[in-house]
Tab-separated table of C-alpha atoms in Angstrom:
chain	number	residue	atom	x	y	z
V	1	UNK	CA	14.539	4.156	-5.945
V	2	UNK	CA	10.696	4.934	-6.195
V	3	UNK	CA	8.620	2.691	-7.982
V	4	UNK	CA	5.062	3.402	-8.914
V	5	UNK	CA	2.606	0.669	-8.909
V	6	UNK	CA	-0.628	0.425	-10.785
V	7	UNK	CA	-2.037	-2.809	-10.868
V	8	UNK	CA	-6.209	-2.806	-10.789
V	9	UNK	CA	-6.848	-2.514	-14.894
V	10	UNK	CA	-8.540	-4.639	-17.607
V	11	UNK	CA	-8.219	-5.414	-21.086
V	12	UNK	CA	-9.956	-5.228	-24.280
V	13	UNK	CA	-11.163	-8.885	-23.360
V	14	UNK	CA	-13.390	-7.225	-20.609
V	15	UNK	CA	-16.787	-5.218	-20.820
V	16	UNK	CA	-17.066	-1.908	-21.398
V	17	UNK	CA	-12.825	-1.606	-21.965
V	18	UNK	CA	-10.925	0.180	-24.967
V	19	UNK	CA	-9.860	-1.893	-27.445
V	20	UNK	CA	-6.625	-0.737	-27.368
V	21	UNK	CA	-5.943	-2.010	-23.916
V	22	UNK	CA	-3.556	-4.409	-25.549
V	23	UNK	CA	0.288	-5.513	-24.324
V	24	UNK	CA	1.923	-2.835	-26.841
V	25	UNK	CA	-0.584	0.108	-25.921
V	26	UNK	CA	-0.143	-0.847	-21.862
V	27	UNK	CA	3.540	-0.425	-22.065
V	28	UNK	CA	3.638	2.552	-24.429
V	29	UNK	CA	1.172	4.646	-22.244
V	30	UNK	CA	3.056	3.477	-19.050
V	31	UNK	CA	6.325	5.025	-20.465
V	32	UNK	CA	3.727	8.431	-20.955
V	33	UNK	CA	2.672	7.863	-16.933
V	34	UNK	CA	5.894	7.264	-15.251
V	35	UNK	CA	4.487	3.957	-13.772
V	36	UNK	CA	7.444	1.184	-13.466
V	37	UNK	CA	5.284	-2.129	-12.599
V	38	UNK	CA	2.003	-2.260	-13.861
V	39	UNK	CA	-0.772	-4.554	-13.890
V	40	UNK	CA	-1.531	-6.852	-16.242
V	41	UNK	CA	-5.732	-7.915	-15.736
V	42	UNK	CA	-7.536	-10.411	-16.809
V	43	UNK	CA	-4.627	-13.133	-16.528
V	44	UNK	CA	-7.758	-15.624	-16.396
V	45	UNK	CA	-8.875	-15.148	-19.738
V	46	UNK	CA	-7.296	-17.408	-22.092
V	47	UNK	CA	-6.912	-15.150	-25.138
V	48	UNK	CA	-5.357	-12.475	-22.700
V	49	UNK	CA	-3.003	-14.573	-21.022
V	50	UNK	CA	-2.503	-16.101	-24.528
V	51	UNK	CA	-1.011	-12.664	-25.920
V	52	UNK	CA	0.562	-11.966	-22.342
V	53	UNK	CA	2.735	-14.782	-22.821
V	54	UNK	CA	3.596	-13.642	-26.402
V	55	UNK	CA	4.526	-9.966	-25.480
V	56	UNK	CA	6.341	-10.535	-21.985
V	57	UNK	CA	8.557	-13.150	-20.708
V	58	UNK	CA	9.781	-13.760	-16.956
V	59	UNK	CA	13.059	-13.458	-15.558
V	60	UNK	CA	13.289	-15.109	-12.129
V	61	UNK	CA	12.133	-11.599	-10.042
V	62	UNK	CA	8.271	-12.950	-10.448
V	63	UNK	CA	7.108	-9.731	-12.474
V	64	UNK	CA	7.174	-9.960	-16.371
V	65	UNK	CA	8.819	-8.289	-18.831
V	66	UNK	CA	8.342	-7.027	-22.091
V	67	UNK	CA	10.183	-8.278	-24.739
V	68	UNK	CA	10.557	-5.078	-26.926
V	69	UNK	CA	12.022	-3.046	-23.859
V	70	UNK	CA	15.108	-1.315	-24.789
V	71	UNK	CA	16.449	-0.085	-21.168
V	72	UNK	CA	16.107	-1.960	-17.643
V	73	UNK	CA	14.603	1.361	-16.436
V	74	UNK	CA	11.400	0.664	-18.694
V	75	UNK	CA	7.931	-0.604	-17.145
V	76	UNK	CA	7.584	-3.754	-15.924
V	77	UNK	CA	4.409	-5.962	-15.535
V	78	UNK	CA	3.073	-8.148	-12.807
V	79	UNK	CA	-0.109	-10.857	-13.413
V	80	UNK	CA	-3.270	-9.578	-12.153
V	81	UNK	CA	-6.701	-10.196	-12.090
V	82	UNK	CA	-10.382	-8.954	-10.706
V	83	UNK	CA	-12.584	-11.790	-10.000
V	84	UNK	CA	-16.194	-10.956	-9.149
V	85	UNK	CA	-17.956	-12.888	-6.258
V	86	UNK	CA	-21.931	-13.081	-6.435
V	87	UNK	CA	-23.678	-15.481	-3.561
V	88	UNK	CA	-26.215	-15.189	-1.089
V	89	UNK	CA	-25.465	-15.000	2.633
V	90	UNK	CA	-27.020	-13.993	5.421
V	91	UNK	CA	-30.208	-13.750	3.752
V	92	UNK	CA	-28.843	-10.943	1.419
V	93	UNK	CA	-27.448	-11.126	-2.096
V	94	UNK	CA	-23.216	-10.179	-1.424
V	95	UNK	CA	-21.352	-9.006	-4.559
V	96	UNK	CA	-17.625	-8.788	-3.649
V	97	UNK	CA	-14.472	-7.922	-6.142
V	98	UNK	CA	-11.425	-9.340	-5.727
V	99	UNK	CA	-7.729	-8.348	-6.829
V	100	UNK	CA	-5.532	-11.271	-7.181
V	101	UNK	CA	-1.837	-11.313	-7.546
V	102	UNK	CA	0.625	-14.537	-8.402
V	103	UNK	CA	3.997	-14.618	-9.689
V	104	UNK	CA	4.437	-16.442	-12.757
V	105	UNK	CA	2.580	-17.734	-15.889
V	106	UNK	CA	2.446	-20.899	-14.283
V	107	UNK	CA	1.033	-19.966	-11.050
V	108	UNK	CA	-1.818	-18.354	-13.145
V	109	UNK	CA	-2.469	-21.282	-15.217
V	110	UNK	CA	-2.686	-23.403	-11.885
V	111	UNK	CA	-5.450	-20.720	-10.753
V	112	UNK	CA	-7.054	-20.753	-14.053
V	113	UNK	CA	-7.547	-24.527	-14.085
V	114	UNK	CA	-9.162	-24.257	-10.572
V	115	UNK	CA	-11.682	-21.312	-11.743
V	116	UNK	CA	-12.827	-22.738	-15.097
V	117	UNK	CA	-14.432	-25.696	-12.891
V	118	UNK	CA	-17.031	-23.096	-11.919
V	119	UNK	CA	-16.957	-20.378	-14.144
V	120	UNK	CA	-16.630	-19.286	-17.680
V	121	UNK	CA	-13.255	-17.731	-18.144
V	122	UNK	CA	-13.987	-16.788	-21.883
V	123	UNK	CA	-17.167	-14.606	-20.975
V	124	UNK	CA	-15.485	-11.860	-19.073
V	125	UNK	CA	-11.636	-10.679	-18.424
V	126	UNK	CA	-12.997	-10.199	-14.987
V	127	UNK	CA	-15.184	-13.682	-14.474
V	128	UNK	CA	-18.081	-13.950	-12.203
V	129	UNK	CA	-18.205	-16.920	-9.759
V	130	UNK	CA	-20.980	-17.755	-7.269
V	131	UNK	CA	-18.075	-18.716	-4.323
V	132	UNK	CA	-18.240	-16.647	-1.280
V	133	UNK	CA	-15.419	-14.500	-1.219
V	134	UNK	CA	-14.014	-16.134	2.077
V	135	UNK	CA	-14.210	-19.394	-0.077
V	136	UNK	CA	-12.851	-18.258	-3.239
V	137	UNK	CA	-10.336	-16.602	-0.236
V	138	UNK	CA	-9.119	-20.166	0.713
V	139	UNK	CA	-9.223	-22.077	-2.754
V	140	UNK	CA	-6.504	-19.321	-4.764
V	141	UNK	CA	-4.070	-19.600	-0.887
V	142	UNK	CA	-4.429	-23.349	-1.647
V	143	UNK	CA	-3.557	-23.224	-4.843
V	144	UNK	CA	-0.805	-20.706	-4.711
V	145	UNK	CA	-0.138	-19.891	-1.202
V	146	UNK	CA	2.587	-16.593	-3.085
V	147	UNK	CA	-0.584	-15.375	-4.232
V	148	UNK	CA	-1.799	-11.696	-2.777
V	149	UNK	CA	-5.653	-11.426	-2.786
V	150	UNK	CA	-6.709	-7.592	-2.699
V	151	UNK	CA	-10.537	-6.596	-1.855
V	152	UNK	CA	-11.343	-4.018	-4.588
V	153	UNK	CA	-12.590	-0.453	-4.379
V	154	UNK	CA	-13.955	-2.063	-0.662
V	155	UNK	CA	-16.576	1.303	-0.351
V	156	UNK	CA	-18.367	0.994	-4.394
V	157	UNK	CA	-21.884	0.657	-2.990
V	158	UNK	CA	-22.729	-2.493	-5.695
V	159	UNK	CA	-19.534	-4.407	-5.956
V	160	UNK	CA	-17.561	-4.522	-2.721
V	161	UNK	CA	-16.510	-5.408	0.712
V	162	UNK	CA	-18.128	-2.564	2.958
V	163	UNK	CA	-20.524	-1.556	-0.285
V	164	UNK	CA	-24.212	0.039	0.988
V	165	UNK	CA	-26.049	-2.685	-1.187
V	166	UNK	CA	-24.084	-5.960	-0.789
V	167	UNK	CA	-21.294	-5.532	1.697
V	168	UNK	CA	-20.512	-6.306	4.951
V	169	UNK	CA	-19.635	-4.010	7.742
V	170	UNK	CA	-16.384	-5.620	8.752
V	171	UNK	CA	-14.110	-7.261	7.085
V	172	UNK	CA	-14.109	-10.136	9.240
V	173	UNK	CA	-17.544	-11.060	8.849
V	174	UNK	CA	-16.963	-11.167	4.996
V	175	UNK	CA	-13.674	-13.532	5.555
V	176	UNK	CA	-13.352	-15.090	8.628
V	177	UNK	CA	-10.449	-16.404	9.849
V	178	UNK	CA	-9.179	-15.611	6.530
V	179	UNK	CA	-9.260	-11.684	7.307
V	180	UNK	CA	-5.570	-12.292	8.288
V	181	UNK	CA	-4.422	-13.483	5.150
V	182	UNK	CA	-5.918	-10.207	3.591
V	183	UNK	CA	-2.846	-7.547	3.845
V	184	UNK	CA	-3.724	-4.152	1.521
V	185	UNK	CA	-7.406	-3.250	0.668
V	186	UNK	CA	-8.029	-0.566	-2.267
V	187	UNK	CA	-9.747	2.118	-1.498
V	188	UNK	CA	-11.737	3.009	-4.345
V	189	UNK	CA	-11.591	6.313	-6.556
V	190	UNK	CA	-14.337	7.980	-4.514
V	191	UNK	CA	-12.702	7.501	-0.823
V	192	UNK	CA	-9.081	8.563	-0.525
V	193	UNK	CA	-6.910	7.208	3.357
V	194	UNK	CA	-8.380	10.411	5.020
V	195	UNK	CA	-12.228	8.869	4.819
V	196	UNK	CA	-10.396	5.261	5.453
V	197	UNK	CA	-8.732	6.213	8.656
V	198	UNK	CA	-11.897	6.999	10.469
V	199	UNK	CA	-12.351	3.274	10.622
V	200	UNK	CA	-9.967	2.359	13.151
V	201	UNK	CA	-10.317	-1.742	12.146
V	202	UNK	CA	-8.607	-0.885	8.745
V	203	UNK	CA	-5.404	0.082	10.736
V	204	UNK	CA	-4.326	-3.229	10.326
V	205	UNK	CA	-4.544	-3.121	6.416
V	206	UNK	CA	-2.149	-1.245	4.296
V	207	UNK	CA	-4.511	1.206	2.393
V	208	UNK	CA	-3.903	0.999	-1.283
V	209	UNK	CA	-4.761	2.766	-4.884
V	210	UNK	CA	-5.258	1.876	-8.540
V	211	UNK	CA	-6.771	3.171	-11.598
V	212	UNK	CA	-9.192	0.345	-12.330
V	213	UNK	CA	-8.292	2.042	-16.071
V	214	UNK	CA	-10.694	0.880	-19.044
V	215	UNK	CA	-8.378	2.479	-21.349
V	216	UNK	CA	-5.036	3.295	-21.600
V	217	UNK	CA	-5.093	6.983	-20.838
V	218	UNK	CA	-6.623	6.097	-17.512
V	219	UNK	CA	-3.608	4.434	-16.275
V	220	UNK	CA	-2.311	5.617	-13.309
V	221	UNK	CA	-4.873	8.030	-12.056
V	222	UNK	CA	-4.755	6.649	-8.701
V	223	UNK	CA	-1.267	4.733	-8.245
V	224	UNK	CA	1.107	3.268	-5.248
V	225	UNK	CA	4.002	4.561	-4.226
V	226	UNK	CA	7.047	2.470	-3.037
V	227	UNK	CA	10.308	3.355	-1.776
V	228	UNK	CA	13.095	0.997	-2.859
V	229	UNK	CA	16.580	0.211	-1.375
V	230	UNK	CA	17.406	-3.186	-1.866
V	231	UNK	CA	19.564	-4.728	-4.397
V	232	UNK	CA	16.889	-6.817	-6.106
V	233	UNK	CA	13.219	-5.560	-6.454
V	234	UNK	CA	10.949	-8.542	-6.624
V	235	UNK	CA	7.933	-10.143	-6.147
V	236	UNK	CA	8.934	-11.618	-2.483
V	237	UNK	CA	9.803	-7.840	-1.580
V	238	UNK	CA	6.247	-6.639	-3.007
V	239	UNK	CA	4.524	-9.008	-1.065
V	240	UNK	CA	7.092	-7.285	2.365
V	241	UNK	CA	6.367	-4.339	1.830
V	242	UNK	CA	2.638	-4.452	1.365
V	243	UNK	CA	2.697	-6.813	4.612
V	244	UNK	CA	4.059	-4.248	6.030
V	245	UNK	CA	2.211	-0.881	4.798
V	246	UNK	CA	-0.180	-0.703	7.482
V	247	UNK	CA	-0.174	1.586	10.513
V	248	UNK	CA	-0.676	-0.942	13.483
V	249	UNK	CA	2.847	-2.688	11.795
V	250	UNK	CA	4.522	0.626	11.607
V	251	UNK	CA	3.460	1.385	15.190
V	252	UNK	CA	4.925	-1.315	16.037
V	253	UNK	CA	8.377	-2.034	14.174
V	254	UNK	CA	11.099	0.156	12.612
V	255	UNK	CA	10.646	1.173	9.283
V	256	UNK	CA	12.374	-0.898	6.705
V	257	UNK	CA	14.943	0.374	3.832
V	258	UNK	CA	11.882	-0.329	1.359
V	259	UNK	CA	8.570	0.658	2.263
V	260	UNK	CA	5.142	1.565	1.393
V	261	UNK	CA	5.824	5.413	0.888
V	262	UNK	CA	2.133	6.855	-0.340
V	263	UNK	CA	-0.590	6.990	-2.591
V	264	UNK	CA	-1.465	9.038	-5.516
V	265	UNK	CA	-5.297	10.013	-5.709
V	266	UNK	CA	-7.892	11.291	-7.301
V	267	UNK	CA	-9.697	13.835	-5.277
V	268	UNK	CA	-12.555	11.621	-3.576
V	269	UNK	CA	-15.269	13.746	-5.345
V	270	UNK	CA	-14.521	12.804	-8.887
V	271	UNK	CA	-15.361	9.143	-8.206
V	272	UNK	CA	-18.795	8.243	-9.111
V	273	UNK	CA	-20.358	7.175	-6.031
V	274	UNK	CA	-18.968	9.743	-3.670
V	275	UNK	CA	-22.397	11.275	-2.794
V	276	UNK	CA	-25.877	9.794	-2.354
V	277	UNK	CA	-28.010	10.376	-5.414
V	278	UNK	CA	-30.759	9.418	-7.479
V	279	UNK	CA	-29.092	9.474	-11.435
V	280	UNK	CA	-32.143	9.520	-13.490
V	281	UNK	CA	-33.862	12.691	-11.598
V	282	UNK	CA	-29.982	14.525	-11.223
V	283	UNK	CA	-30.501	14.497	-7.793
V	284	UNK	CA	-26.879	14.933	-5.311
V	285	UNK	CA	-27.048	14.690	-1.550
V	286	UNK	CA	-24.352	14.312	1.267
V	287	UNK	CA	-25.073	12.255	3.888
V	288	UNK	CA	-26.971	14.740	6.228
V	289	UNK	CA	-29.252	15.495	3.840
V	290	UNK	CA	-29.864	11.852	2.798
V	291	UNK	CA	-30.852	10.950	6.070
V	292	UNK	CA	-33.368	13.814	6.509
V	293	UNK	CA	-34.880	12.823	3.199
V	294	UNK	CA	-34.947	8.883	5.040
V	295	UNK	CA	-32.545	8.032	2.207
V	296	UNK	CA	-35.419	8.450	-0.078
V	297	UNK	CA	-35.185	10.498	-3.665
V	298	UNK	CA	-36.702	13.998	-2.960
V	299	UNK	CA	-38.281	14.230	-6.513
V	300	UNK	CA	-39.265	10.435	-6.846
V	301	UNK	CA	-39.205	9.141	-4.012
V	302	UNK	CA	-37.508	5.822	-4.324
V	303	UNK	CA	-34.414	5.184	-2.435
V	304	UNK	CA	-31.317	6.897	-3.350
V	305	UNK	CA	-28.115	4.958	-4.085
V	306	UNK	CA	-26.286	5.487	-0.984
V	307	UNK	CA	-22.514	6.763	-1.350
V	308	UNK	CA	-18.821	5.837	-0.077
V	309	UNK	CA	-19.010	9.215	1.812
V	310	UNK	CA	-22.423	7.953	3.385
V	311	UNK	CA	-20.964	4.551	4.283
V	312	UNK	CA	-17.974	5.591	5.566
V	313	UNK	CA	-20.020	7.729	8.670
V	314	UNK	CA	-22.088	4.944	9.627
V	315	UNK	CA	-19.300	2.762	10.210
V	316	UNK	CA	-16.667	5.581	11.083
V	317	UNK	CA	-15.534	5.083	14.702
V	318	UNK	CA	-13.038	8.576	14.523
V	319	UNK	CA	-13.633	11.976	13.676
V	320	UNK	CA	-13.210	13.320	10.451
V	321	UNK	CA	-9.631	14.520	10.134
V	322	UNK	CA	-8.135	11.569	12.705
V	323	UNK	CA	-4.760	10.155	11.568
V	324	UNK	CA	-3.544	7.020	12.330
V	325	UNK	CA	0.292	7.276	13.313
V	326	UNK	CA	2.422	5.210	10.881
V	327	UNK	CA	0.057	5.777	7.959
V	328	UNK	CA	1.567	5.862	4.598
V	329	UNK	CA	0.899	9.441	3.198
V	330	UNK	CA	-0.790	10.639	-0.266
V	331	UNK	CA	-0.818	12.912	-2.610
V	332	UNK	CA	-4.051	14.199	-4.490
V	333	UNK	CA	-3.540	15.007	-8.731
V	334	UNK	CA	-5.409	16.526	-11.386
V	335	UNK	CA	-4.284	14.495	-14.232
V	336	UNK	CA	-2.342	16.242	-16.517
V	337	UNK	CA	-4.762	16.291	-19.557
V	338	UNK	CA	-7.255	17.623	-17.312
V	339	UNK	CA	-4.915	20.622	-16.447
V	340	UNK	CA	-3.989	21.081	-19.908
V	341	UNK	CA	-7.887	20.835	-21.469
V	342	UNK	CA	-8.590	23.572	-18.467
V	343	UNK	CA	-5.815	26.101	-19.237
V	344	UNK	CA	-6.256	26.132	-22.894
V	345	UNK	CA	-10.053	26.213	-22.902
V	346	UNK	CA	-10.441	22.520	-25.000
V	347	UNK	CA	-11.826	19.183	-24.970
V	348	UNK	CA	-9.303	16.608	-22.663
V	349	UNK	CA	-9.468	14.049	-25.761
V	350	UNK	CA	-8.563	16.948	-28.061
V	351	UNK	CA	-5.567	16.898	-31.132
V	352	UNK	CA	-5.111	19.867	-29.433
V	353	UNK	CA	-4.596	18.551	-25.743
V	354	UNK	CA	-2.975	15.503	-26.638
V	355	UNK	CA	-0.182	16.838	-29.022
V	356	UNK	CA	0.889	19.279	-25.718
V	357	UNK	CA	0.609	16.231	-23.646
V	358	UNK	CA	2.769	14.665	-25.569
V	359	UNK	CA	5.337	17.227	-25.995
V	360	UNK	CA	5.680	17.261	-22.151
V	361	UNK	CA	5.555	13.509	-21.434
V	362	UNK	CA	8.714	13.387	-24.205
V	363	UNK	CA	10.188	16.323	-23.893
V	364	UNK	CA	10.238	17.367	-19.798
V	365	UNK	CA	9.063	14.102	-17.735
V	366	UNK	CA	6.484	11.512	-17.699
V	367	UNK	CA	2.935	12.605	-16.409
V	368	UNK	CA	3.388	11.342	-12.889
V	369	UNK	CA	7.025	12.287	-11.971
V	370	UNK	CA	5.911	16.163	-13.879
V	371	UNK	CA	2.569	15.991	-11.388
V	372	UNK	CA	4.642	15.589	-8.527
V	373	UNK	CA	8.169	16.385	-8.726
V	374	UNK	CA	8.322	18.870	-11.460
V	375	UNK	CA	8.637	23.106	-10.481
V	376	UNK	CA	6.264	24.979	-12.863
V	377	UNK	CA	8.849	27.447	-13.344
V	378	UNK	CA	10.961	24.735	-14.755
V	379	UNK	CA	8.116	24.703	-17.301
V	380	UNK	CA	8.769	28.479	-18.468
V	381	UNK	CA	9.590	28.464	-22.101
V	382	UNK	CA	8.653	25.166	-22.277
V	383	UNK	CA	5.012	24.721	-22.729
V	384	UNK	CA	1.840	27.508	-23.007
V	385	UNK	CA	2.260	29.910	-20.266
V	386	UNK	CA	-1.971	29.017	-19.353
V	387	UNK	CA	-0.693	25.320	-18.491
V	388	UNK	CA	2.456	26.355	-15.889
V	389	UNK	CA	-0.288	28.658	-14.508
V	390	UNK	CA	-3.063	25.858	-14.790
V	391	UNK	CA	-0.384	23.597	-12.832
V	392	UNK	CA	0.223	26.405	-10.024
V	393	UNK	CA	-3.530	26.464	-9.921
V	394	UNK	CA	-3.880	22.808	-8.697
V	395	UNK	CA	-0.431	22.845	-6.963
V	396	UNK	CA	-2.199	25.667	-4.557
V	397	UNK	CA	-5.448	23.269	-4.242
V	398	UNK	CA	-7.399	26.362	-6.191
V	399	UNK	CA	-10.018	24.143	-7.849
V	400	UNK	CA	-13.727	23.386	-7.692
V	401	UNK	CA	-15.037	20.172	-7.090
V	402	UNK	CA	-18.595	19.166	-7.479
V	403	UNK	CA	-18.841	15.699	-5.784
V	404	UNK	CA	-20.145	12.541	-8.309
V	405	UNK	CA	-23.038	10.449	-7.560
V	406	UNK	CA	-24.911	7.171	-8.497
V	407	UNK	CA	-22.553	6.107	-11.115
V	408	UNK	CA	-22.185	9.663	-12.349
V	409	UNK	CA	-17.778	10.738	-12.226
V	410	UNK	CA	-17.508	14.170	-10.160
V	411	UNK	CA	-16.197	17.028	-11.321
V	412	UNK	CA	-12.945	18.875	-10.724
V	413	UNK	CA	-12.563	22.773	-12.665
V	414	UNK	CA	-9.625	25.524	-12.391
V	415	UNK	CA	-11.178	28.083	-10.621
V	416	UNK	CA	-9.954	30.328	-13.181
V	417	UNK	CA	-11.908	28.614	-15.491
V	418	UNK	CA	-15.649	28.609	-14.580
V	419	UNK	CA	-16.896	28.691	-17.725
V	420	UNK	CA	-14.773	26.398	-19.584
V	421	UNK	CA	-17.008	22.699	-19.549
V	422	UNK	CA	-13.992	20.597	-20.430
V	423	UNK	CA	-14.399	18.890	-17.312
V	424	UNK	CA	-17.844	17.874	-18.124
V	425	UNK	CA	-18.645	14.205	-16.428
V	426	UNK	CA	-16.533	12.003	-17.808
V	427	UNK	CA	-17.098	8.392	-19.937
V	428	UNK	CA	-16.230	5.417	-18.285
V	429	UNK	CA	-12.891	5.135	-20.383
């Protein structure tokens, strides 16, 4: 059985998020994605877990379930959270996200409790605290030892474990003797496990993805793919095969019945720190470039925001290209809006676009098993004949990608459709 994972996402009750990032919305649009267990966010905000506790209910497995589900095939939900770390260390200012994970209401009221001591769980669905992450680390393991803590998008040069402004460059100097209680680490929309492997200290780590949606037609853009052969799928067999996603384990053991199969990504360059760049003078540079400019703006001469791409070579101990054996393998997609905006020369958030992605996600398959399962001649008959040629397009890897930048999303285009600006940067939604 394959289930597909999502669970990095927020609600309305955080900044800058769709107000329709509700219970009802989440599990509608995860019917649309094909994603079985998804994310809740923000359990830590009381008004959010509030409505959480309305809408789902829990039934022993330590996910949570939605009460209006018709079919035992429909998505399920597991509690999640982002907490953002802000502290000084080291004589330098560390911001550090965190993806937490527990398994029950009750294990998330426990955590909430703890938190509200220090922080103010009403301001934010993703709170700030000013713990150390190695200490915020050890207080959620005391609290509920089940719970799976998840560094977030660890290359984001402002918010993360190995980011170029307020990281660290290993991940045991950011937790310790902790680092071994840290099992998966998300890679971030602008690195995918190619630029990850060249690190040989993440080996150790299964490397995983998630949207980090803001609204729900962002779910699932980047995703985790599990094989499943058990007769129960539950939290305790989450946590298994996560433990054991990375390559040094796989090296090392047999694989198991269920596993950590791959990873469904965006291609690197459409996340919006892939490249060094200056935003407010539109200025792009890759790494080699940056450092001949001295990491310095070309036009203003300020320093540049420095990229995942960029941060990934100075701590890189592999060639580009090196594969770790036992790695987990991926899959890059052009989400299927995209490829429908592209072929009929129209806006993604179109009536247009959105009535034919309907009619697919209904009619033929939900976006993610029709991304990556589904022939395009199977399409024939079925849909405009620009979209089965749009999906060949991407299915071939014939696109155009113009890397993003200092907070500014990349670009992917057709290549048959140069002129059509659908694909213009996108909004944070």
């Amino acid at each position: 059985m394959r289930v597909i994972m999502d669970a990095h996402l927020h609600s309305r009750f955080s900044r800058a998020t769709s107000q329709n990032m509700n219970v009802d919305e989440l599990f509608r649009w995860a019917k649309y994605k094909g994603i079985n267990l998804l994310g809740t966010g923000d359990f830590t905000h009381p008004f959010w877990l509030t409505e959480l506790e309305e809408k789902l209910e829990e039934k022993g497995d330590g996910f949570l379930h939605y009460k209006g589900a018709t079919s035992l095939s429909e998505p399920i939900f597991l509690l999640t959270v982002e907490l953002s770390c802000i502290y000084s260390e080291k004589g330098k200012t560390r911001r550090i996200h965190l993806v937490v994970f527990v398994p029950s209401f009750s294990a998330a009221h426990q955590l909430n409790e703890l938190l509200a001591r220090r922080g103010n769980l009403y301001a934010d669905g993703r709170p700030v605290f000013g713990w150390s992450a190695k200490e915020l680390t050890k207080m959620i393991l005391e609290t509920v030892p089940e719970a799976i803590i998840v560094p977030a998008h660890i290359w984001t040069p402002w918010f993360s474990l190995f980011g170029s402004n307020s990281g660290f460059d290993s991940i045991e100097e950011c937790f310790g003797e902790l680092a071994e209680r840290i099992y998966a680490l998300e890679t971030g929309l602008s690195s995918d496990p190619p630029m990850n492997w060249r690190l040989s200290a993440l080996d150790h780590y299964a490397l995983v993805s998630f949207s980090d949606a803001h609204s729900p037609s962002n779910l699932g853009r980047e995703a985790v793919v599990f094989e499943v052969n058990a007769e129960r799928f539950d939290y305790p067999l989450l946590v298994e095969m996560l433990k054991e996603g990375s390559p040094k384990f796989r090296q090392q053991n047999s694989r198991k019945p269920s596993y950590l199969d791959y990873t469904i990504e965006f291609f690197p360059e459409e996340g919006k720190y892939h490249f060094d760049g200056h935003r407010n003078c539109q200025i792009s540079l890759d790494p080699e470039e940056s450092k001949k400019m001295n990491n310095l703006c070309p036009q203003c001469h300020r320093p540049l925001t420095i990229g995942v791409m960029h941060r990934v070579v100075d701590l890189a101990d592999r060639p580009a290209g090196f594969a770790p054996e036992g790695a987990p393998s991926y899959r890059n997609l052009v989400p299927l809006n995209i490829i429908i905006a592209e072929s009929l020369k129209q806006q993604p958030k179109s009536k247009t676009v959105f009535r034919e992605y309907l009619n697919l996600v209904t009619q033929i398959a939900p976006e993610l098993p029709l991304l990556l399962d589904v022939l395009p001649e199977d399409l024939q008959g079925k849909t405009a004949p620009e979209i089965v040629e749009g999906l060949k397009k991407v299915r071939a890897g014939e696109i155009e990608k113009v890397p993003g930048y200092d907070g500014v999303y990349g670009v992917i285009k057709l290549k048959e459709a140069k002129e059509n600006s659908s694909l213009r940067q996108q909004s944070l939604f």
